[in-house]
Amino acid sequence: MKKRTLLSGLLLSTVLAVPVAAQDNMDKLTNMQKTGATFTHIEQEGDRAEALRDIIQHIDVPDGFEVSLYAVVPDARSMSMAPQGTVLFAGTRKDKVWSIIDRDRNRVADEVKDFAPSITFDIPNGPCFSPDGFLYIAERNRILVFPAAEFFFESPDIAVGTVVAQGELIPPEEESFNHSARVCDIGPDGMLYVSLGQPYNVQPAEKLEMYDELGIGGIIRMNTDGTGREVYTRGVRNSVGQDFSPETGELWWTDNQVDGMGDDIPPGELNRQTEAGQHFGFPWTNARVEIPDYKDVPRPEGVSFVEPQLELTAHAADLGMRFYHDESFPEKYHGGIFWAQHGSWNRTTPVGARVMFTALDPETGDAMGAEVFADGWLNEDTGEYRGRPMDIEFLPDGSMLVSDDFAGAIWRIAYNPAPAE
Amino acid sequence: MSRTFATILGGLLLAGVASSPAPAADAEAGRKIANMCRTCHGVDGYAQIPVAPHIGGEPEEYLEAQLMAFKTGARDHEMMSVVTAGLSAQQISDVSAWYAAHKVTATLPEGVTTADAPDACVSCHGADGISVALDAPNLAGEVNIYIDTQLKAFRTGKRQHAIMSEIAADMTDEEIRAVADWYAAVALEIVPAE
């Protein structure tokens, strides 16, 4: 035992001697100093782009729609379009956020480079803009804000502020790699809404109270300066897609459900939240399916669980979603919701890797039923993925962008009906 | 000096591995089991998603020990705990043999040499991230966030290992990230087994 202590002591002293390359530049940037950081540019032509364009022939979309490659973007995850429509920002589950620029507005990106390379990011999955142009980036355990990011992204050293400091979004002991891809949105109330997946398949009962208090396995909201944090949504397993209805201001979100109960249960979920604090059932239930681990754990008193709007194909992994509030798609899509199904990881027969759509009932505002909008990223003969759609965003012309973290691409789907003969 | 460490560590590691009985493994049977691994780890062990490590060409003993740790609950992971619950000890041996059979090569990025590698890691994980100990994983080309997450798990005690728990115990976030960045920058190539 003594030998081991000595040994690790020696090892540690050598660790400490390693020059620290990954120094966080937050202090320098806050003081408007230069850091010497440089950009990583992603080649937009060549073999990689050609290989991606070869995938397009496999993608099925409804009549009149057309698929193209918008940009080559490694690991592209959640997206946010800047208010002026010049730059698209995409997060990753690694250490980069990408700026994707289409200066000539020909609907193909001209330039893709990393955003704020001076900053050491940690799973910066979720970018989101406020209407006045502040870019928020939700990481695994920190939230940063970049004022006027759409204009300042050209500098590697960029003005930055801290909304939630490192280690204060969740307790550092609760950090994991899985279920740590945050998404964020600014609500109609001007508050910042952030999803916090719980890190387990099903969380152990002894974590319930702490998680409930912090909103882990939920969605939290706060003022954009980080004050006034509260749990807005309870009973979530791991939501990686949310958007506010432009009609009602209600928050809708997707959820990913428990593994290991079989290929066909529990269903995926699309949820509609009508008031603050609602509980959606997890870990007691996923939709109407009871979770066996929680059969004997008392449910929260005086709480009724909100059922999902739609029960979706089990394990298809419903992720990023957006309301369609543009004009260029046909009427049936106006006001409806598009979302990405990332595809299953351990279902016997793989399912997903497609873009889904639901219209909303004009009377009740409820979702009317899921239909496939675009698919073909899953090779059904071999069960292998060609790509895995992760999030949906829209260009100023109303055409759709689909991020794909497997192929490393952003696809564009536009409505271009053939002219009448 | 570092040679001595390596020998001591090697002794510790071998002793740990030898105590678990190893059934004869069948890599060909393991290849079929790998169908349930491939969406995340690839059929040849080159990871397809950031949260999964590369496992092709990993020491067989390490793979088997980790899969057993997930199965018994000694190590906990949202996905791997579910996967291993359905695997027998024989299947674990077989799939470990399949992935271990691949050949790996690692190439350091331009402008650095093995002398720049983090000293505390090289005696088990190699300067280029190819393991030199049976109970140590390859680190070459892993996503930095993966290595970062594992080191932090050792630091908090969520993941435990006689050597790693102590090494990670006093590392700062910045030191952890520096080590993670070193190995993430190494290019890994996996050549499938014949």
PDB file of C-alpha atoms in Angstrom, chain B residues 5 12 44-45 104 106-107 117 125 135 143 156 185 194:
ATOM      1  CA  PHE B   5       7.526   2.320 -13.062  1.00  0.00           C
ATOM      2  CA  LEU B  12       0.185  -5.052 -10.722  1.00  0.00           C
ATOM      3  CA  ASP B  44     -13.949  -3.114 -36.895  1.00  0.00           C
ATOM      4  CA  GLY B  45     -13.912  -1.115 -33.680  1.00  0.00           C
ATOM      5  CA  VAL B 104      -3.921  -0.697 -34.903  1.00  0.00           C
ATOM      6  CA  ALA B 106      -1.058   5.366 -34.409  1.00  0.00           C
ATOM      7  CA  THR B 107       0.590   8.415 -35.957  1.00  0.00           C
ATOM      8  CA  ALA B 117       3.741  12.932 -24.356  1.00  0.00           C
ATOM      9  CA  HIS B 125      -0.939   3.849 -22.561  1.00  0.00           C
ATOM     10  CA  ASP B 135      -5.299  -3.742 -18.388  1.00  0.00           C
ATOM     11  CA  VAL B 143     -12.448  12.037 -28.731  1.00  0.00           C
ATOM     12  CA  THR B 156     -14.827  11.515  -8.471  1.00  0.00           C
ATOM     13  CA  ALA B 185      -4.694  14.489 -31.675  1.00  0.00           C
ATOM     14  CA  GLU B 194      -7.994 -11.368 -41.742  1.00  0.00           C
TER      15      GLU B 194
END
